[in-house]
């Protein structure tokens, strides 16, 4: 099974984190799935991803002190495998896990994804749980010094056959449920260990091995970032997407900074291999964090974000609660001309960047694009000489957000509002 | 209670680690105590210290894989306080803890010490054990991201009143037992965290607070090293001794390196405050590690070690199994002239050091000393002009290992064997 | 002028450093050029590069103490521009610089390159030399805190218009001489400054600007390595080649290590943009260093080096004295099948690497290759399943060093000697 | 000659830098010396120190761009020894150097000090100047890769006999002039080299050797800070004072931070050995920097600074232009009760410090002191239990700034204004 074939273009979907934090439940997931099926599916959006702590009992009840409650109880089977919290995911009762929910989502023409933490539950190690398919117990494969800085649930798994057996048992279960996408956390940058930030590289390999053995294609997504550019080959060889940034939120500073990260990773976008700019914090956000709000990105910044993510070739995961989506955000997410850039054959390339502006181009043999970005705090004219464009004789250009067309001579130049951009298809 | 008063000179004693590793039992401790009482007590030796894992069940049974067995069972009371393993320490049965053993040792005219790991047992946090004297449970005071790199037993304690209550409950118990000396590990240098190597500074303060509240004077010893010179004030204010090196063993490279560490810490020796060069790996060693052996230090190196430790003012903890002590080692440990240097009023000072030799002096108003060390791999003449000696008109010198006396003129100089030394009292 | 057009495939040539160190003279350069013209030109070899210190008087005369004599005298014109030492390069006398030598080399059907140090001669700054084309003097553009760790000749140039004018004056002169290739040193990794290893990034831009203004296409090569992967975009935008390693010599450890570096840089090979594995230390080496010798690479290691450099797409610069080339080395350098890999359309890709072996593939739409490397110290069988090869149905394979052909089924596998390799063209 | 004997208490004096920067001239130095002789000498103030660039021609004339003009001309003798700029120091004309000025200052009952940069003038190395007393030239002893980050005048001197000869020739000249104090810069922390911040340790030794050979006692002061605590022994062995901070100016943040530095260095104050808190930026400052101003320290902050410097045992160097001193500042500098603390027998010790307050004590057998500091931004009561005071039964306390006396019981406590302090002599 070629791990790249399950994601020949960057995955597009919705993820529960930005709106629900740790608290999402089945009904909410289903409602978002229905919305996607009805309004977004036709544009390529297809993944519904349940993010962190679906296995936790009463998550979010100590929000003032802890995002992730230390030493709380988790839903777990007899083989140290976490199961959905049945209080929040009623269809999982009776050992059915995420099977019924996945089936529902598949029935809507969509795909189903889950979030996992690297490793094995700490409590399983302390209780010496048996591991399915291996003559061993959790205490023998759990590494007591391999922990996550920000989440207290798991111990890392040792690099040994019994450890692989544990991961195999997990992915066999996920395949049985019908999982299409696994986002594994605390693995892309194990930031507990500043001197060994890729300390779990063997677990990345174990994850891909377990997917291969499961027989079911699943996208493998690695978090959190920043990914390490020195490990690019390893990510590309074993995963489908890897976060190139710590959590991205609706903040201009973070968005401006993403231009630097895209510069760094631009040569590493290929079919099945996607440096990941993280979720799109659009629309309604933050309810699970205790304060529902609208995105703080201005309309211009939203367009800049979508342009960069698409041009660069990042996966697109919507953070908004879909059922509350406004018309403008929906339009932003359903511009077919812009979404057409999500094609790794269109190799993206930064032409220039400084503190005030950035210019990117992308082209394959057939299509050619240029994007002009105003990174400054104020209106600004940004331009590019025609000979720098990735076409021999560009004659016309269509701006893909406004739909305006123009003929070209001398320079492709335009006045852009603060933090704004223009994206041209050249012809 | 002035924390310095319990150690006005550097503590001298025996510690179970170098010979027994994690496996020492009550009978062995008693035998060593008897030996000390009979042969060493008259020279100032007084502490009998039970080192790491006295609370562990079946320690040492996975020696090939682990020094400290992950997720093994520990003897613990209902308030998350570790107790001696009753199989190895029979007198502790019935909730008596180390009380009977301490009483025995006190009866021999000696003092009793124990080793502890910083923090609260992990299993107690996962099981939500109650904390004595606080309306809380272990999961609320244990920090799931504060662990020890090399020992899997504990979680660090959070900086909060309930955390202090837990430490208070520990030291109340130790006071009840009659403990005189506590060596706390994973605290002097928390080497899990290269960027925050003194991450448990609040726990150091909590330990001293708990001693003060216990009402019983106890020496507080911090491990492992290397201690951080930038934190010298904090160690001096809250502890009695702190390791200035990682584990010291019978190896010339480590001994030579100690000269560098003593240079660094020489201004920080004061009554009740001792930079600690670690144990004296003399005589029989290593049985608990699976390979009993004689010390690998040559007789000259042993003398060099004793001279440096005494001159510098380090605590002295014998690593040898005392009941197997040979005559020469016993002589080394009972030279009254040399042991007289263990007096913080004699301020030690390095005069020079390079790769080949080192010269130290020490003096208070009354006595004056000079030590010449040959650090090179071969015989060497080492000398010092008389005007550098810490006496106005030094006329005579007695070499304290050989007992030879000489009158002085021009230079105090002598030929030293490889790694050897001469130690003079000046008059 | 598109900076990539002057090097659509990786530059191939000869460089004086490995054999002559700082001491090469005109007669020696001409002799090597004649050899290349007669024996190598037909295979793509074309650059003759005069390496470091062609401007120094009496270089090499303090070899025991210094490779580069501090504060020695340099040949310089009235505008702080270094000129060839007329004693060693007689044709440069009378202000003709490298013009006559370049003309001679061009007449042989070859191209001419020189080495320069980043910056402006220190002595020019201390003497307040005028700068051509700018109303300024050298002391105003030289940065007294920007120096090279290992060579004492220059100060870095400040980032200002007068600084650009100085670089423009240099490249105007080089264009006049007929220079085709400039290797600039102390610029790719400014290792004097461990916290700012790319401290001269503005000088890289100034160099390319000066080339553009000179009107003459010149390859821009940056030294020394290791280049910084985080700056890949900058190198690609302003230079043609950049060293990914510190000086490479004839040593297996360095060669084995190059596999790691090629893994890191494999996505950054493109037309006009070449990560540079450094010179080929083959044949006779080291005379200028005071000890002429044959390469220490075994015949197998030489083949492994050539295979990796070609497959990866590194520039090829011969270090051997060409006039002393033996038949086997000449054969190694003139294998047309192997040299055909020097084509950036053939995108190289590491399939796997561990301490014992490495496997690479390369393919464009037309040709496909696989290389198997034995990195272990002993004979070893290395193989690859056919489905991993970059061809739909590979039927046959030709090993390009031996010329042997085989038909494929199941696995492409072969037994390789210590440090050896096999390179297959697939069909 | 015992290097400690020339500074048995911390040196007290005036330094030209804070007011004059690089521009001070002879008349100004003489005027300040006269003021000190008349108004300060009786309180222990005695050094008049001419700070940086007394050898430079036209210093300060490129102030907008450079504090130290790159490649400017310097006054130098035929042996690479810098001489006073005769334009600013007319009495130095005719090769008399600082002799006449030193004589004048000695005549006022004061001592004379100068600032030097580590190393040998760069221009001397480029010009191959001879070195007095050695058969060598400057280019052979100058290290072209040893430079100062912030001053372009010098190259470091190599560790070799000819290098020592150069330093010997310097100090022979200084002894001839009658210099009593040398502040050497770019040596205590060679901040050009973040990985080797004490890269010039051999030059520190050479300086002290040269003083010893000169036959004239001179205080050796090392700059800039922060000094490295790991090198405390080396500073103590070869120098008299060493800066524990980068340049200190009249800024509360820097003053508050000094409490942390004093905590770090408190065990290293001894006769002839002084960690140096840097100059006292009081009164009129900054004229040579282009903007004369009054100190920005409030009266309370000034008192806090004087209290900390005196209690800790720092050298005291006045930065103010003395001839413009106001009455309050003069009173601050002439409080005999406070200045009496400048006695290394009074060992200072921090009792506690947090973000809001600090408490220090100091005592020898005879006197005892306590200082309470309010580090918070607002009024605050600070107190200390009597049993923490360094006296068995303290009965009375005199506050040394106000002169108020009080009898003690229970606690020594007082209300302090923002950034204020109280300093008590106990009895």
Short mmCIF file of N, CA, C and O in Angstrom, two decimals, chain A residues 199-284:
data_model
loop_
_atom_site.label_atom_id
_atom_site.label_comp_id
_atom_site.label_asym_id
_atom_site.label_seq_id
_atom_site.Cartn_x
_atom_site.Cartn_y
_atom_site.Cartn_z
N UNK A 199 12.12 13.05 19.42
CA UNK A 199 12.48 11.89 20.23
C UNK A 199 11.61 10.68 19.94
O UNK A 199 11.96 9.57 20.29
N UNK A 200 10.45 10.88 19.32
CA UNK A 200 9.54 9.75 19.07
C UNK A 200 9.56 9.31 17.61
O UNK A 200 8.57 8.79 17.11
N UNK A 201 10.68 9.52 16.95
CA UNK A 201 10.72 9.15 15.53
C UNK A 201 10.38 7.68 15.32
O UNK A 201 9.76 7.32 14.31
N UNK A 202 10.77 6.82 16.25
CA UNK A 202 10.44 5.39 16.07
C UNK A 202 8.92 5.19 16.15
O UNK A 202 8.38 4.31 15.51
N UNK A 203 8.23 6.02 16.91
CA UNK A 203 6.77 5.87 16.99
C UNK A 203 6.09 6.33 15.69
O UNK A 203 5.05 5.80 15.30
N UNK A 204 6.69 7.30 15.00
CA UNK A 204 6.16 7.68 13.68
C UNK A 204 6.22 6.47 12.74
O UNK A 204 5.25 6.16 12.05
N UNK A 205 7.35 5.80 12.76
CA UNK A 205 7.48 4.62 11.89
C UNK A 205 6.49 3.52 12.30
O UNK A 205 5.87 2.87 11.45
N UNK A 206 6.32 3.34 13.61
CA UNK A 206 5.38 2.33 14.09
C UNK A 206 3.94 2.65 13.66
O UNK A 206 3.16 1.74 13.36
N UNK A 207 3.60 3.92 13.66
CA UNK A 207 2.25 4.31 13.23
C UNK A 207 2.02 3.92 11.77
O UNK A 207 1.00 3.32 11.42
N UNK A 208 2.98 4.25 10.90
CA UNK A 208 2.80 3.94 9.48
C UNK A 208 2.80 2.43 9.27
O UNK A 208 1.99 1.91 8.49
N UNK A 209 3.68 1.74 9.99
CA UNK A 209 3.67 0.28 9.90
C UNK A 209 2.30 -0.28 10.30
O UNK A 209 1.77 -1.19 9.66
N UNK A 210 1.74 0.27 11.36
CA UNK A 210 0.45 -0.22 11.83
C UNK A 210 -0.65 0.07 10.82
O UNK A 210 -1.56 -0.75 10.62
N UNK A 211 -0.58 1.22 10.15
CA UNK A 211 -1.57 1.51 9.11
C UNK A 211 -1.45 0.49 7.99
O UNK A 211 -2.44 -0.09 7.52
N UNK A 212 -0.21 0.26 7.55
CA UNK A 212 0.02 -0.71 6.47
C UNK A 212 -0.55 -2.08 6.85
O UNK A 212 -1.22 -2.74 6.05
N UNK A 213 -0.31 -2.49 8.09
CA UNK A 213 -0.79 -3.81 8.51
C UNK A 213 -2.29 -3.85 8.65
O UNK A 213 -2.91 -4.91 8.55
N UNK A 214 -2.91 -2.71 8.92
CA UNK A 214 -4.36 -2.69 9.14
C UNK A 214 -5.12 -2.99 7.84
O UNK A 214 -6.29 -3.36 7.87
N UNK A 215 -4.44 -2.73 6.70
CA UNK A 215 -5.10 -2.99 5.43
C UNK A 215 -6.03 -1.87 4.99
O UNK A 215 -6.55 -1.90 3.88
N UNK A 216 -6.25 -0.89 5.84
CA UNK A 216 -7.15 0.21 5.46
C UNK A 216 -6.34 1.47 5.24
O UNK A 216 -5.58 1.88 6.12
N UNK A 217 -6.48 2.13 4.10
CA UNK A 217 -5.75 3.39 3.89
C UNK A 217 -6.22 4.42 4.91
O UNK A 217 -7.42 4.60 5.11
N UNK A 218 -5.29 5.06 5.57
CA UNK A 218 -5.62 6.15 6.48
C UNK A 218 -4.58 7.25 6.29
O UNK A 218 -3.39 6.96 6.20
N UNK A 219 -5.06 8.47 6.25
CA UNK A 219 -4.15 9.61 6.23
C UNK A 219 -3.47 9.69 7.59
O UNK A 219 -4.15 9.60 8.62
N UNK A 220 -2.15 9.89 7.61
CA UNK A 220 -1.46 10.06 8.88
C UNK A 220 -0.98 11.51 9.00
O UNK A 220 -0.16 11.97 8.21
N UNK A 221 -1.52 12.18 10.00
CA UNK A 221 -1.24 13.60 10.23
C UNK A 221 -0.50 13.74 11.56
O UNK A 221 -0.91 13.16 12.57
N UNK A 222 0.63 14.47 11.55
CA UNK A 222 1.46 14.60 12.76
C UNK A 222 1.37 16.00 13.37
O UNK A 222 1.49 16.99 12.67
N UNK A 223 1.25 16.04 14.69
CA UNK A 223 1.17 17.29 15.44
C UNK A 223 2.08 17.19 16.66
O UNK A 223 2.47 16.10 17.04
N UNK A 224 2.33 18.25 17.40
CA UNK A 224 2.17 19.62 16.96
C UNK A 224 3.44 20.06 16.27
O UNK A 224 4.43 19.33 16.23
N UNK A 225 3.44 21.25 15.74
CA UNK A 225 4.63 21.81 15.15
C UNK A 225 5.35 22.67 16.15
O UNK A 225 4.95 22.74 17.31
N UNK A 226 6.38 23.33 15.75
CA UNK A 226 6.92 23.29 14.40
C UNK A 226 7.68 22.01 14.11
O UNK A 226 8.52 21.58 14.88
N UNK A 227 7.36 21.44 12.93
CA UNK A 227 8.15 20.32 12.43
C UNK A 227 9.59 20.78 12.23
O UNK A 227 9.85 21.98 12.08
N UNK A 228 10.49 19.83 12.23
CA UNK A 228 11.92 20.12 12.12
C UNK A 228 12.35 19.96 10.68
O UNK A 228 12.25 18.86 10.13
N UNK A 229 12.83 21.02 10.08
CA UNK A 229 13.19 20.94 8.67
C UNK A 229 14.27 19.89 8.42
O UNK A 229 14.30 19.25 7.36
N UNK A 230 15.12 19.64 9.41
CA UNK A 230 16.17 18.62 9.23
C UNK A 230 15.57 17.22 9.13
O UNK A 230 16.25 16.27 8.74
N UNK A 231 14.34 17.05 9.56
CA UNK A 231 13.71 15.74 9.51
C UNK A 231 12.71 15.63 8.36
O UNK A 231 11.88 14.72 8.34
N UNK A 232 12.80 16.55 7.42
CA UNK A 232 11.82 16.56 6.32
C UNK A 232 11.73 15.20 5.64
O UNK A 232 10.63 14.70 5.36
N UNK A 233 12.87 14.59 5.37
CA UNK A 233 12.82 13.30 4.67
C UNK A 233 12.03 12.27 5.48
O UNK A 233 11.27 11.49 4.91
N UNK A 234 12.18 12.27 6.78
CA UNK A 234 11.49 11.28 7.61
C UNK A 234 9.99 11.52 7.60
O UNK A 234 9.19 10.57 7.45
N UNK A 235 9.57 12.74 7.75
CA UNK A 235 8.13 13.05 7.67
C UNK A 235 7.57 12.60 6.32
O UNK A 235 6.51 11.99 6.24
N UNK A 236 8.28 12.96 5.25
CA UNK A 236 7.79 12.65 3.91
C UNK A 236 7.69 11.14 3.68
O UNK A 236 6.84 10.69 2.92
N UNK A 237 8.57 10.41 4.31
CA UNK A 237 8.62 8.97 4.08
C UNK A 237 7.55 8.23 4.88
O UNK A 237 7.03 7.21 4.44
N UNK A 238 7.18 8.76 6.04
CA UNK A 238 6.28 8.00 6.92
C UNK A 238 4.92 8.64 7.17
O UNK A 238 4.02 7.98 7.67
N UNK A 239 4.76 9.92 6.85
CA UNK A 239 3.48 10.57 7.15
C UNK A 239 2.91 11.25 5.91
O UNK A 239 3.57 11.34 4.88
N UNK A 240 1.68 11.72 6.02
CA UNK A 240 1.06 12.45 4.92
C UNK A 240 1.04 13.95 5.16
O UNK A 240 1.01 14.73 4.21
N UNK A 241 1.03 14.35 6.41
CA UNK A 241 1.03 15.78 6.69
C UNK A 241 1.66 15.98 8.06
O UNK A 241 1.60 15.11 8.92
N UNK A 242 2.31 17.12 8.23
CA UNK A 242 3.03 17.40 9.49
C UNK A 242 2.97 18.90 9.71
O UNK A 242 3.19 19.68 8.79
N UNK A 243 2.70 19.25 10.92
CA UNK A 243 2.47 20.65 11.26
C UNK A 243 3.77 21.45 11.27
O UNK A 243 4.73 21.06 11.95
N UNK A 244 3.79 22.55 10.53
CA UNK A 244 5.00 23.35 10.45
C UNK A 244 4.95 24.53 11.42
O UNK A 244 5.81 25.41 11.40
N UNK A 245 3.97 24.53 12.30
CA UNK A 245 3.79 25.62 13.24
C UNK A 245 3.17 25.05 14.51
O UNK A 245 2.53 24.01 14.50
N UNK A 246 3.40 25.75 15.61
CA UNK A 246 2.63 25.44 16.81
C UNK A 246 1.17 25.83 16.51
O UNK A 246 0.87 26.27 15.41
N UNK A 247 0.26 25.65 17.45
CA UNK A 247 -1.15 25.91 17.16
C UNK A 247 -1.33 27.29 16.51
O UNK A 247 -0.88 28.31 17.03
N UNK A 248 -2.01 27.29 15.37
CA UNK A 248 -2.31 28.53 14.68
C UNK A 248 -3.69 29.02 15.10
O UNK A 248 -4.64 28.24 15.16
N UNK A 249 -3.76 30.31 15.43
CA UNK A 249 -5.05 30.90 15.81
C UNK A 249 -5.29 32.17 15.00
O UNK A 249 -4.50 32.51 14.13
N UNK A 250 -6.39 32.81 15.26
CA UNK A 250 -6.85 33.97 14.49
C UNK A 250 -6.14 35.23 14.96
O UNK A 250 -6.72 36.06 15.66
N UNK A 251 -4.91 35.39 14.51
CA UNK A 251 -4.04 36.44 15.01
C UNK A 251 -3.10 36.83 13.87
O UNK A 251 -2.42 35.96 13.29
N UNK A 252 -3.04 38.10 13.53
CA UNK A 252 -2.24 38.53 12.39
C UNK A 252 -0.77 38.20 12.54
O UNK A 252 -0.09 37.82 11.58
N UNK A 253 -0.25 38.32 13.77
CA UNK A 253 1.16 38.00 13.99
C UNK A 253 1.46 36.58 13.57
O UNK A 253 2.48 36.31 12.90
N UNK A 254 0.61 35.65 13.96
CA UNK A 254 0.82 34.26 13.57
C UNK A 254 0.69 34.07 12.06
O UNK A 254 1.42 33.27 11.46
N UNK A 255 -0.24 34.80 11.47
CA UNK A 255 -0.44 34.66 10.02
C UNK A 255 0.76 35.21 9.26
O UNK A 255 1.28 34.58 8.32
N UNK A 256 1.24 36.36 9.69
CA UNK A 256 2.41 36.95 9.02
C UNK A 256 3.60 36.00 9.15
O UNK A 256 4.37 35.80 8.21
N UNK A 257 3.74 35.43 10.32
CA UNK A 257 4.83 34.49 10.56
C UNK A 257 4.75 33.25 9.67
O UNK A 257 5.76 32.62 9.36
N UNK A 258 3.53 32.90 9.25
CA UNK A 258 3.38 31.70 8.43
C UNK A 258 4.08 31.87 7.07
O UNK A 258 4.50 30.88 6.47
N UNK A 259 4.26 33.10 6.63
CA UNK A 259 4.97 33.32 5.38
C UNK A 259 6.42 32.84 5.50
O UNK A 259 6.99 32.30 4.54
N UNK A 260 6.99 33.04 6.67
CA UNK A 260 8.35 32.57 6.91
C UNK A 260 8.41 31.04 6.88
O UNK A 260 9.31 30.43 6.30
N UNK A 261 7.40 30.43 7.50
CA UNK A 261 7.38 28.97 7.54
C UNK A 261 7.14 28.37 6.16
O UNK A 261 7.70 27.33 5.81
N UNK A 262 6.31 29.04 5.37
CA UNK A 262 6.07 28.53 4.02
C UNK A 262 7.32 28.68 3.16
O UNK A 262 7.61 27.81 2.33
N UNK A 263 8.04 29.76 3.34
CA UNK A 263 9.33 29.89 2.65
C UNK A 263 10.20 28.67 2.95
O UNK A 263 10.80 28.07 2.06
N UNK A 264 10.24 28.30 4.23
CA UNK A 264 11.11 27.21 4.67
C UNK A 264 10.74 25.86 4.06
O UNK A 264 11.59 25.05 3.73
N UNK A 265 9.44 25.62 3.92
CA UNK A 265 8.96 24.29 3.53
C UNK A 265 8.52 24.17 2.08
O UNK A 265 8.02 23.13 1.67
N UNK A 266 8.67 25.22 1.29
CA UNK A 266 8.09 25.22 -0.04
C UNK A 266 8.58 24.11 -0.95
O UNK A 266 7.86 23.69 -1.85
N UNK A 267 9.79 23.62 -0.74
CA UNK A 267 10.30 22.56 -1.64
C UNK A 267 9.84 21.17 -1.20
O UNK A 267 10.26 20.18 -1.78
N UNK A 268 9.00 21.11 -0.18
CA UNK A 268 8.65 19.81 0.39
C UNK A 268 7.19 19.41 0.20
O UNK A 268 6.71 18.52 0.87
N UNK A 269 6.51 20.11 -0.71
CA UNK A 269 5.11 19.77 -1.01
C UNK A 269 5.09 18.80 -2.17
O UNK A 269 5.66 19.09 -3.22
N UNK A 270 4.48 17.65 -1.99
CA UNK A 270 4.43 16.65 -3.06
C UNK A 270 3.20 15.78 -2.83
O UNK A 270 2.61 15.80 -1.74
N UNK A 271 2.77 15.02 -3.83
CA UNK A 271 1.57 14.19 -3.65
C UNK A 271 1.72 13.25 -2.44
O UNK A 271 2.70 12.51 -2.34
N UNK A 272 0.80 13.35 -1.53
CA UNK A 272 0.84 12.52 -0.32
C UNK A 272 1.73 13.06 0.78
O UNK A 272 1.84 12.45 1.84
N UNK A 273 2.36 14.20 0.55
CA UNK A 273 3.32 14.79 1.50
C UNK A 273 3.02 16.28 1.65
O UNK A 273 3.33 17.06 0.75
N UNK A 274 2.47 16.66 2.81
CA UNK A 274 2.03 18.05 2.95
C UNK A 274 2.50 18.69 4.25
O UNK A 274 2.02 18.34 5.33
N UNK A 275 3.40 19.66 4.15
CA UNK A 275 3.65 20.52 5.29
C UNK A 275 2.33 21.22 5.63
O UNK A 275 1.64 21.71 4.72
N UNK A 276 1.99 21.26 6.91
CA UNK A 276 0.64 21.61 7.32
C UNK A 276 0.65 22.94 8.09
O UNK A 276 1.27 23.05 9.15
N UNK A 277 -0.06 23.94 7.55
CA UNK A 277 -0.14 25.27 8.18
C UNK A 277 -1.15 25.31 9.32
O UNK A 277 -1.35 26.37 9.91
N UNK A 278 -1.79 24.23 9.62
CA UNK A 278 -2.77 24.10 10.70
C UNK A 278 -4.14 24.64 10.27
O UNK A 278 -4.33 25.10 9.16
N UNK A 279 -5.08 24.54 11.22
CA UNK A 279 -6.49 24.79 10.94
C UNK A 279 -6.79 26.23 10.55
O UNK A 279 -6.02 27.15 10.82
N UNK A 280 -7.95 26.38 9.94
CA UNK A 280 -8.44 27.69 9.51
C UNK A 280 -9.37 28.23 10.60
O UNK A 280 -10.53 27.81 10.70
N UNK A 281 -8.91 29.17 11.41
CA UNK A 281 -9.75 29.68 12.51
C UNK A 281 -10.71 30.75 12.00
O UNK A 281 -10.51 31.93 12.22
N UNK A 282 -11.75 30.27 11.34
CA UNK A 282 -12.74 31.15 10.70
C UNK A 282 -14.08 31.03 11.43
O UNK A 282 -14.29 30.10 12.21
N UNK A 283 -14.98 31.93 11.16
CA UNK A 283 -16.35 31.83 11.67
C UNK A 283 -16.41 31.87 13.18
O UNK A 283 -15.69 32.61 13.84
N UNK A 284 -17.31 31.04 13.74
CA UNK A 284 -17.49 30.98 15.19
C UNK A 284 -16.44 30.04 15.80
O UNK A 284 -16.26 28.91 15.31
#
